PDB file of C-alpha atoms in Angstrom:
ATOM      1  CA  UNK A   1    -176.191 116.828 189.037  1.00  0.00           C
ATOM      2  CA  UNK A   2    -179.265 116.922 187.070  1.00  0.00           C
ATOM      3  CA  UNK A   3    -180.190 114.382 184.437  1.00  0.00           C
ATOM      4  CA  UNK A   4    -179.395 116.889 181.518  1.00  0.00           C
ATOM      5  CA  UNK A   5    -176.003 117.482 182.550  1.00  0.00           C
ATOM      6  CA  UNK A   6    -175.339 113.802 183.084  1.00  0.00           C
ATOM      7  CA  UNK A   7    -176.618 112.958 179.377  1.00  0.00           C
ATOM      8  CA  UNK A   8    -174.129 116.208 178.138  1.00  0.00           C
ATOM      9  CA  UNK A   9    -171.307 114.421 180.015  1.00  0.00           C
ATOM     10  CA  UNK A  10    -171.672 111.087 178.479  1.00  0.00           C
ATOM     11  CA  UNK A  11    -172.429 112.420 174.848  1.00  0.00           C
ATOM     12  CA  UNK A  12    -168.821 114.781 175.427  1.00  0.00           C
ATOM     13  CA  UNK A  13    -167.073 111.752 176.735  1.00  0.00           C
ATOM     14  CA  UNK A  14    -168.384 109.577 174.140  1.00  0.00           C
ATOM     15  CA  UNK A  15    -167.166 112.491 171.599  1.00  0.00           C
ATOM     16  CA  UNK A  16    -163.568 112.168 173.279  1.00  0.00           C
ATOM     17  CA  UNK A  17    -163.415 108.443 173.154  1.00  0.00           C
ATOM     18  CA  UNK A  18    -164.273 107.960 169.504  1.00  0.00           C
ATOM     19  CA  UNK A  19    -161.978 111.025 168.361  1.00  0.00           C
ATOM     20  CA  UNK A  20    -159.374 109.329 170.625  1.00  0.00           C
ATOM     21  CA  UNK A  21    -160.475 105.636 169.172  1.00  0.00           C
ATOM     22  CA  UNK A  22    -160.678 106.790 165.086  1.00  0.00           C
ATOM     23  CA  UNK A  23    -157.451 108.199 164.219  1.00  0.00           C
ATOM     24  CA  UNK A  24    -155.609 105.319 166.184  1.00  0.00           C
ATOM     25  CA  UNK A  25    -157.430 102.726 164.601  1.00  0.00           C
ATOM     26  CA  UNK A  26    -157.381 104.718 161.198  1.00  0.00           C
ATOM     27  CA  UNK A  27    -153.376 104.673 161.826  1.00  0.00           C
ATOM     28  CA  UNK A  28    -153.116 101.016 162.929  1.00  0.00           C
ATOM     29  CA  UNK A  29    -154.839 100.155 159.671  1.00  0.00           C
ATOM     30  CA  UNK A  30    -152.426 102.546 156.971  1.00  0.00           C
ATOM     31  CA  UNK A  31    -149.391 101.215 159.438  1.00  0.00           C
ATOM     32  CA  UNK A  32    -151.137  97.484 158.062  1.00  0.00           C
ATOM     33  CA  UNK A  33    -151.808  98.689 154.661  1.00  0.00           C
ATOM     34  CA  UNK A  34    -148.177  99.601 154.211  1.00  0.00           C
ATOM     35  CA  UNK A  35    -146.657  96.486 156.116  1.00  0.00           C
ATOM     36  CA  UNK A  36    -148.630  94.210 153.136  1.00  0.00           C
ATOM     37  CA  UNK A  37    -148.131  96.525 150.573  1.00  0.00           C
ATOM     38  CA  UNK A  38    -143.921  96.254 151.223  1.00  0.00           C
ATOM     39  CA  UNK A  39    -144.387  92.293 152.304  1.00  0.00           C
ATOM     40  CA  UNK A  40    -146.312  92.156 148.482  1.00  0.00           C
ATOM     41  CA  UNK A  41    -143.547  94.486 147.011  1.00  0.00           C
ATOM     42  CA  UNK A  42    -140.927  92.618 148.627  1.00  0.00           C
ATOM     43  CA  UNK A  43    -142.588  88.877 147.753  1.00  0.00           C
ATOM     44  CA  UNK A  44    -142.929  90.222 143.943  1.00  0.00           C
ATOM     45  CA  UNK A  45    -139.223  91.533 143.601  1.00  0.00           C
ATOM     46  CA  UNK A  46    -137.582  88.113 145.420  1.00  0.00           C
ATOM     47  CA  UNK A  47    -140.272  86.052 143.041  1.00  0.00           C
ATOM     48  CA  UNK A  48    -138.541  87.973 139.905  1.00  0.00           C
ATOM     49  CA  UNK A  49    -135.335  87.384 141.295  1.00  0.00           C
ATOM     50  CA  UNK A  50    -135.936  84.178 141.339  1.00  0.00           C
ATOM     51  CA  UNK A  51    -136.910  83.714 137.762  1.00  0.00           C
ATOM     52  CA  UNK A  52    -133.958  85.621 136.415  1.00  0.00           C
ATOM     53  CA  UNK A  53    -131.648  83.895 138.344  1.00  0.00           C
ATOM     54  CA  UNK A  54    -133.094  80.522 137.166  1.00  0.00           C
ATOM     55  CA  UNK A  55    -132.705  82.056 133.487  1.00  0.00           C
ATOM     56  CA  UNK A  56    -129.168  82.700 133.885  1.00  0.00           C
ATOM     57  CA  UNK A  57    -128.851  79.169 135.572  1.00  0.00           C
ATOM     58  CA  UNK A  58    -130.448  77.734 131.991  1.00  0.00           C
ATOM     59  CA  UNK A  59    -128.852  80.267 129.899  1.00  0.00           C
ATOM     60  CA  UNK A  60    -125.509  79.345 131.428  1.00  0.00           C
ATOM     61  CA  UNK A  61    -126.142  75.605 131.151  1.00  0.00           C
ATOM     62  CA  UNK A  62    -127.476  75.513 127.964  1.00  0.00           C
ATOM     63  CA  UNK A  63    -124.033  77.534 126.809  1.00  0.00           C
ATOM     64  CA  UNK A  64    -121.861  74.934 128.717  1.00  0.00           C
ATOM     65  CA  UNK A  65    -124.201  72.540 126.563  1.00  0.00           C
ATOM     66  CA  UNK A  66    -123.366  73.821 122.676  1.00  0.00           C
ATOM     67  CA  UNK A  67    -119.561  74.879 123.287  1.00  0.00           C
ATOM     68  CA  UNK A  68    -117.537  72.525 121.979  1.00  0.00           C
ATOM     69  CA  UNK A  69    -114.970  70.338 123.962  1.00  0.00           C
ATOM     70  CA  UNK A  70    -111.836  71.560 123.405  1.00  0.00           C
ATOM     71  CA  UNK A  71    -109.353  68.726 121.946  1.00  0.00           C
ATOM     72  CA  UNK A  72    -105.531  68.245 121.858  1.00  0.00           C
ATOM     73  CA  UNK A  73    -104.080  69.021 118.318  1.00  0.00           C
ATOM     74  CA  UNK A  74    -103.301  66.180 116.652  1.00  0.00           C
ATOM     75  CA  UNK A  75     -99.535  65.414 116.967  1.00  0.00           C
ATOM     76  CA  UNK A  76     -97.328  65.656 113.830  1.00  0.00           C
ATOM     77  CA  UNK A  77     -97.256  62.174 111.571  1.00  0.00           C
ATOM     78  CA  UNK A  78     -93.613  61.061 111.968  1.00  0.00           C
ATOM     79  CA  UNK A  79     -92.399  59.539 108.497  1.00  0.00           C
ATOM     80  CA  UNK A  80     -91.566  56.021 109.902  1.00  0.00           C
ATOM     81  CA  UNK A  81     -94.496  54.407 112.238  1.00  0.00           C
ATOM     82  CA  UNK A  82     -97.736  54.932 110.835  1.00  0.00           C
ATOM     83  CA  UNK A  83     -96.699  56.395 107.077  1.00  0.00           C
ATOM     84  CA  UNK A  84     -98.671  53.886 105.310  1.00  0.00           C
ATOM     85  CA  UNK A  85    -100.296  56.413 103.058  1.00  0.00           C
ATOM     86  CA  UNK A  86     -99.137  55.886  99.040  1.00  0.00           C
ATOM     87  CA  UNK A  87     -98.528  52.504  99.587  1.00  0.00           C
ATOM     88  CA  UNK A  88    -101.096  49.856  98.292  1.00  0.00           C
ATOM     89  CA  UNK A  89    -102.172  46.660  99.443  1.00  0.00           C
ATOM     90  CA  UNK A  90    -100.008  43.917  98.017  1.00  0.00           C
ATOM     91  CA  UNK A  91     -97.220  46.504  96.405  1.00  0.00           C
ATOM     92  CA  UNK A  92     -93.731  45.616  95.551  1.00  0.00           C
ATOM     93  CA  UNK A  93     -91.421  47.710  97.748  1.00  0.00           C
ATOM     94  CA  UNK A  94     -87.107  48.061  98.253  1.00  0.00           C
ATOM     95  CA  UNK A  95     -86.273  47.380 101.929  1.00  0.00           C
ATOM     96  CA  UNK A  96     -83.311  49.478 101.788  1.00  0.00           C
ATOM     97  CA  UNK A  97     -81.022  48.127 105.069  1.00  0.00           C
ATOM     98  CA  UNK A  98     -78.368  50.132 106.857  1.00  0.00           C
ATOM     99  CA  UNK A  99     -75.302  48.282 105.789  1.00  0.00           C
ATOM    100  CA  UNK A 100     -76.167  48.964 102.321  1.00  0.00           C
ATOM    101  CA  UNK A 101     -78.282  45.784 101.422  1.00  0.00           C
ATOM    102  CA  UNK A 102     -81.431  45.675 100.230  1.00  0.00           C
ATOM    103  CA  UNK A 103     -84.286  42.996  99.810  1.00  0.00           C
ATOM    104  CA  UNK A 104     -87.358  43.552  97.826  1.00  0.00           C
ATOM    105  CA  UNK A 105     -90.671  42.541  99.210  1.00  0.00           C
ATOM    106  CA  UNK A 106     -94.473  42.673  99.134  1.00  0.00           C
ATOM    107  CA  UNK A 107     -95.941  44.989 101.527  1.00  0.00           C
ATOM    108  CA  UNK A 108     -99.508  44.356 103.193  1.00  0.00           C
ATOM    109  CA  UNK A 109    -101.615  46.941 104.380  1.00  0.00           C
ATOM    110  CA  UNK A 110    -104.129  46.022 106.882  1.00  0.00           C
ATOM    111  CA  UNK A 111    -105.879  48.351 109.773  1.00  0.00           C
ATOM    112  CA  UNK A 112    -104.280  51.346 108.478  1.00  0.00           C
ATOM    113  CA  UNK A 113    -100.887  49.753 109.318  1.00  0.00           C
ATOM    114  CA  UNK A 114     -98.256  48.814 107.024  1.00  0.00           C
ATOM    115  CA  UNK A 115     -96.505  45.038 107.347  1.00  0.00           C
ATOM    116  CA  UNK A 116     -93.444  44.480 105.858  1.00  0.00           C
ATOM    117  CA  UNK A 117     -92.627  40.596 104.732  1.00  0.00           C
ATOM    118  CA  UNK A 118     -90.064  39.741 108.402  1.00  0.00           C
ATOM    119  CA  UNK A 119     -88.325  36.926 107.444  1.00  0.00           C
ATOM    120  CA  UNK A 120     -86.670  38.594 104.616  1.00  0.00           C
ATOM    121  CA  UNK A 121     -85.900  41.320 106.316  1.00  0.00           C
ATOM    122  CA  UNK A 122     -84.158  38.991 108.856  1.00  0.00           C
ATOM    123  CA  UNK A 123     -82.532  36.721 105.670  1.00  0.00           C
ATOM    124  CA  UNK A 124     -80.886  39.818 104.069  1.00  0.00           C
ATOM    125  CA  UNK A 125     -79.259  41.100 108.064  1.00  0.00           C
ATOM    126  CA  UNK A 126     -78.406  37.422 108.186  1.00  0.00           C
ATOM    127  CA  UNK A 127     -80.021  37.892 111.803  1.00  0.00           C
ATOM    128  CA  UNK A 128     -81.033  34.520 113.036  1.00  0.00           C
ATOM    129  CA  UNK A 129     -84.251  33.329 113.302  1.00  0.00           C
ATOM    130  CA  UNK A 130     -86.684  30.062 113.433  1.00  0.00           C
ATOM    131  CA  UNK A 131     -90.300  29.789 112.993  1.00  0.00           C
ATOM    132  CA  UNK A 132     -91.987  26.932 114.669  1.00  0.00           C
ATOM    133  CA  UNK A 133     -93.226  23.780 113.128  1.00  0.00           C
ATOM    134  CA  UNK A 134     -97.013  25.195 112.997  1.00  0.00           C
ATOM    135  CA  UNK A 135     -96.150  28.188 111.463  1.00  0.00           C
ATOM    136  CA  UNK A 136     -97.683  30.727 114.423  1.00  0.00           C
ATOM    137  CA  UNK A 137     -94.001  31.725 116.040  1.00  0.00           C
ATOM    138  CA  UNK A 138     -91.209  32.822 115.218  1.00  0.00           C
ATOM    139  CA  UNK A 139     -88.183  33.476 117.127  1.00  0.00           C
ATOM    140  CA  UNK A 140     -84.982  35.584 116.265  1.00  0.00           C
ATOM    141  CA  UNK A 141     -81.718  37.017 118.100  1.00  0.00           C
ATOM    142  CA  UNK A 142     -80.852  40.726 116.920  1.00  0.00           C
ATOM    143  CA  UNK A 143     -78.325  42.624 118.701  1.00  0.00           C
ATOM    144  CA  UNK A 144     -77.746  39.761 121.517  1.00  0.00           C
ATOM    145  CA  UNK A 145     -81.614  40.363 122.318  1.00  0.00           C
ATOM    146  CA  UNK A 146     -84.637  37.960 122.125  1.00  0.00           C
ATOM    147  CA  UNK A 147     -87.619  38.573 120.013  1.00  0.00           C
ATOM    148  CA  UNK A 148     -90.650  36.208 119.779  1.00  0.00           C
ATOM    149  CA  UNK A 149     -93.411  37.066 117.290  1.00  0.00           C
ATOM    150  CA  UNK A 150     -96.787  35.169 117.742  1.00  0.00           C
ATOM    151  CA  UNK A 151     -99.089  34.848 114.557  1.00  0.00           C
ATOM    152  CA  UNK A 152    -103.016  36.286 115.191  1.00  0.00           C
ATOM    153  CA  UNK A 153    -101.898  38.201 117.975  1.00  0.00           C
ATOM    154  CA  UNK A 154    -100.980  41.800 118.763  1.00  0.00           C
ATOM    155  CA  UNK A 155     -98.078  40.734 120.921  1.00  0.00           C
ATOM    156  CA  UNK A 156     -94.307  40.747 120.828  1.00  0.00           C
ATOM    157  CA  UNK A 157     -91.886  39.679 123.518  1.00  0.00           C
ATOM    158  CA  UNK A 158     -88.370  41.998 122.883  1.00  0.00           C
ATOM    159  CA  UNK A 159     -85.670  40.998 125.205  1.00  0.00           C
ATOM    160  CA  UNK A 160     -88.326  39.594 128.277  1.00  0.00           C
ATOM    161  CA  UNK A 161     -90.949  42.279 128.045  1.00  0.00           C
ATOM    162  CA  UNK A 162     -94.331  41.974 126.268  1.00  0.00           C
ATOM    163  CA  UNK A 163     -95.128  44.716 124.074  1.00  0.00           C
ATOM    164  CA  UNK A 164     -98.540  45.325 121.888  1.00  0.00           C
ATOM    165  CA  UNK A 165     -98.093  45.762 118.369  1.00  0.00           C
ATOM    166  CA  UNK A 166    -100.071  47.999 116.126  1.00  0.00           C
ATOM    167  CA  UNK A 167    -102.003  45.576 114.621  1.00  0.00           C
ATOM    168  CA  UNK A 168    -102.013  41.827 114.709  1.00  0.00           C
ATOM    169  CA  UNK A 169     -99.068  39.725 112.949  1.00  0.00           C
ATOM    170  CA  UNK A 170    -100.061  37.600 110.728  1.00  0.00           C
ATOM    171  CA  UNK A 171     -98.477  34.756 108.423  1.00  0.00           C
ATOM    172  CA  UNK A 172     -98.875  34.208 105.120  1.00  0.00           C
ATOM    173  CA  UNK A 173     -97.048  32.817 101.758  1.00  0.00           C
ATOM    174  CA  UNK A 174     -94.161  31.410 104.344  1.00  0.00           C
ATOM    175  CA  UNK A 175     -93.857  34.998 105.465  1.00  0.00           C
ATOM    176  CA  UNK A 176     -94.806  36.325 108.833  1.00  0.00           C
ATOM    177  CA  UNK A 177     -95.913  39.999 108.229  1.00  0.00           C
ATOM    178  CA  UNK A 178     -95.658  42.345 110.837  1.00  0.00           C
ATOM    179  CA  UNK A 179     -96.367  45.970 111.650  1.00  0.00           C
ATOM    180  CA  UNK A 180     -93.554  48.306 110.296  1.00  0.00           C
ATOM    181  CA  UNK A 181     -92.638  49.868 113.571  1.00  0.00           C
ATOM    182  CA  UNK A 182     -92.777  46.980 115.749  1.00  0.00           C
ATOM    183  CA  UNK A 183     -90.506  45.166 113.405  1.00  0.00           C
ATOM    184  CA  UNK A 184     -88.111  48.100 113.317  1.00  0.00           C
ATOM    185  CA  UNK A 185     -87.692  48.308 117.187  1.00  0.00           C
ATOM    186  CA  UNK A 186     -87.120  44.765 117.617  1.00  0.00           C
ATOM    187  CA  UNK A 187     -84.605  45.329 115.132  1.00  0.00           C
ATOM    188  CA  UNK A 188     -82.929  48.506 116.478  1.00  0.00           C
ATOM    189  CA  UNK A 189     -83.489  51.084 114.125  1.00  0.00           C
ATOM    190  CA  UNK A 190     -85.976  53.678 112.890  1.00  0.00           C
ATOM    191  CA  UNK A 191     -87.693  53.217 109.524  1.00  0.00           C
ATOM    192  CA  UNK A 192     -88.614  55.969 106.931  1.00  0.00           C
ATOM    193  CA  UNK A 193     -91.103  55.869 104.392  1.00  0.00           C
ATOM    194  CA  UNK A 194     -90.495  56.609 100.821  1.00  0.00           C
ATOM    195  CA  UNK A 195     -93.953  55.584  99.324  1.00  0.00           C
ATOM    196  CA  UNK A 196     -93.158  58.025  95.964  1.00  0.00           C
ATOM    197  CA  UNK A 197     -90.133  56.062  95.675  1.00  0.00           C
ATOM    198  CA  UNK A 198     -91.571  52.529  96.710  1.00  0.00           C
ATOM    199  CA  UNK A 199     -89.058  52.168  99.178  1.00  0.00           C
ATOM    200  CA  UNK A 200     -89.141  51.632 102.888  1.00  0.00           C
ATOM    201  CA  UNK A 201     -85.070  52.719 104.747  1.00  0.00           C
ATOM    202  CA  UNK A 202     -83.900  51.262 108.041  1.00  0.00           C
ATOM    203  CA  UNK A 203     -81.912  53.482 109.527  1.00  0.00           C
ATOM    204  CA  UNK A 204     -79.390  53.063 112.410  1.00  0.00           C
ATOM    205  CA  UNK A 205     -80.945  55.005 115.537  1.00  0.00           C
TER     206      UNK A 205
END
């Protein structure tokens, strides 16, 4: 083979590599392009995903944030415990009592709560009773049960147990003055509230 034809053989294989070589390489690199271009696509779209999900996170928080708490409707004001309004401070009032007595008496209003003057209470149901020699106890038997009033505290003893009282008893004038409702369970009845009519009613439960 002659030097010519050995040049022509290398130039046509040379031709047939690099037409082999091109489109390959031309493919490998659009195959690549593609690959990045979805990897980009699919980066952006789980990047914005992402974001929005975050802004629901806030939106939702922030929500969670301004509502309200719901609360419990108030329960309805009975007349007896805590029916203090329309009375003043220092106002003459009728202690009607459930065998048809009654005993006037200054009421106190202290706290919110309404005291009622005890030991006359206790006089007109001819329920015995004794205060101690300082002035801070005082002790009484109503329906065969025990009661023990303390002054400056928010305690009662009824029959052994130790109950809390609305607000502290307190003594004053010779008078220990204690919270409606405590001294009408010690007592054994329910009160009702007549402030219109200046009158307080113990009623048999």
């Amino acid at each position: 083979m002659n030097k010519k034809a050995v040049q022509f053989a290398s130039i046509v294989l040379f031709v047939a590599l690099t037409a082999a070589y091109f489109p390959t390489a031309f493919v490998s690199a659009d195959q690549k392009d593609r690959q990045k271009n979805r990897y980009e696509r699919a980066e952006h779209e789980a990047h914005e995903q992402k974001e929005h999900n975050e802004q629901e996170h806030t939106e939702k928080k922030g929500k969670r944030k301004s509502t309200p708490a719901q609360t419990p409707a108030p329960a309805p004001i009975t007349a007896a415990p805590a029916a203090s309004a329309g009375f003043s401070d220092n106002e003459k009032a009728t202690l009607a009592l459930p065998d048809g007595n009654s005993v006037s008496g200054t009421i106190r209003l202290k706290q919110g709560e309404l005291f009622i003057p005890l030991n006359s209470v206790l006089e007109a149901l001819q329920v015995p009773f004794v205060i101690y020699p300082k002035g801070t106890i005082l002790e009484g038997f109503a329906n065969g049960k025990q009661f023990i009033f303390h002054a400056d505290k928010r305690t009662v003893y009824a029959d052994g147990q130790r109950k809390t009282t609305a607000a502290a008893v307190f003594a004053e004038s010779n008078q220990f003055y204690v919270p409606l409702q405590s001294a009408a369970d010690v007592l054994g009845y329910s009160a009702v509230v007549l402030p219109q009519n200046q009158r307080i009613e113990f009623q048999v439960r």
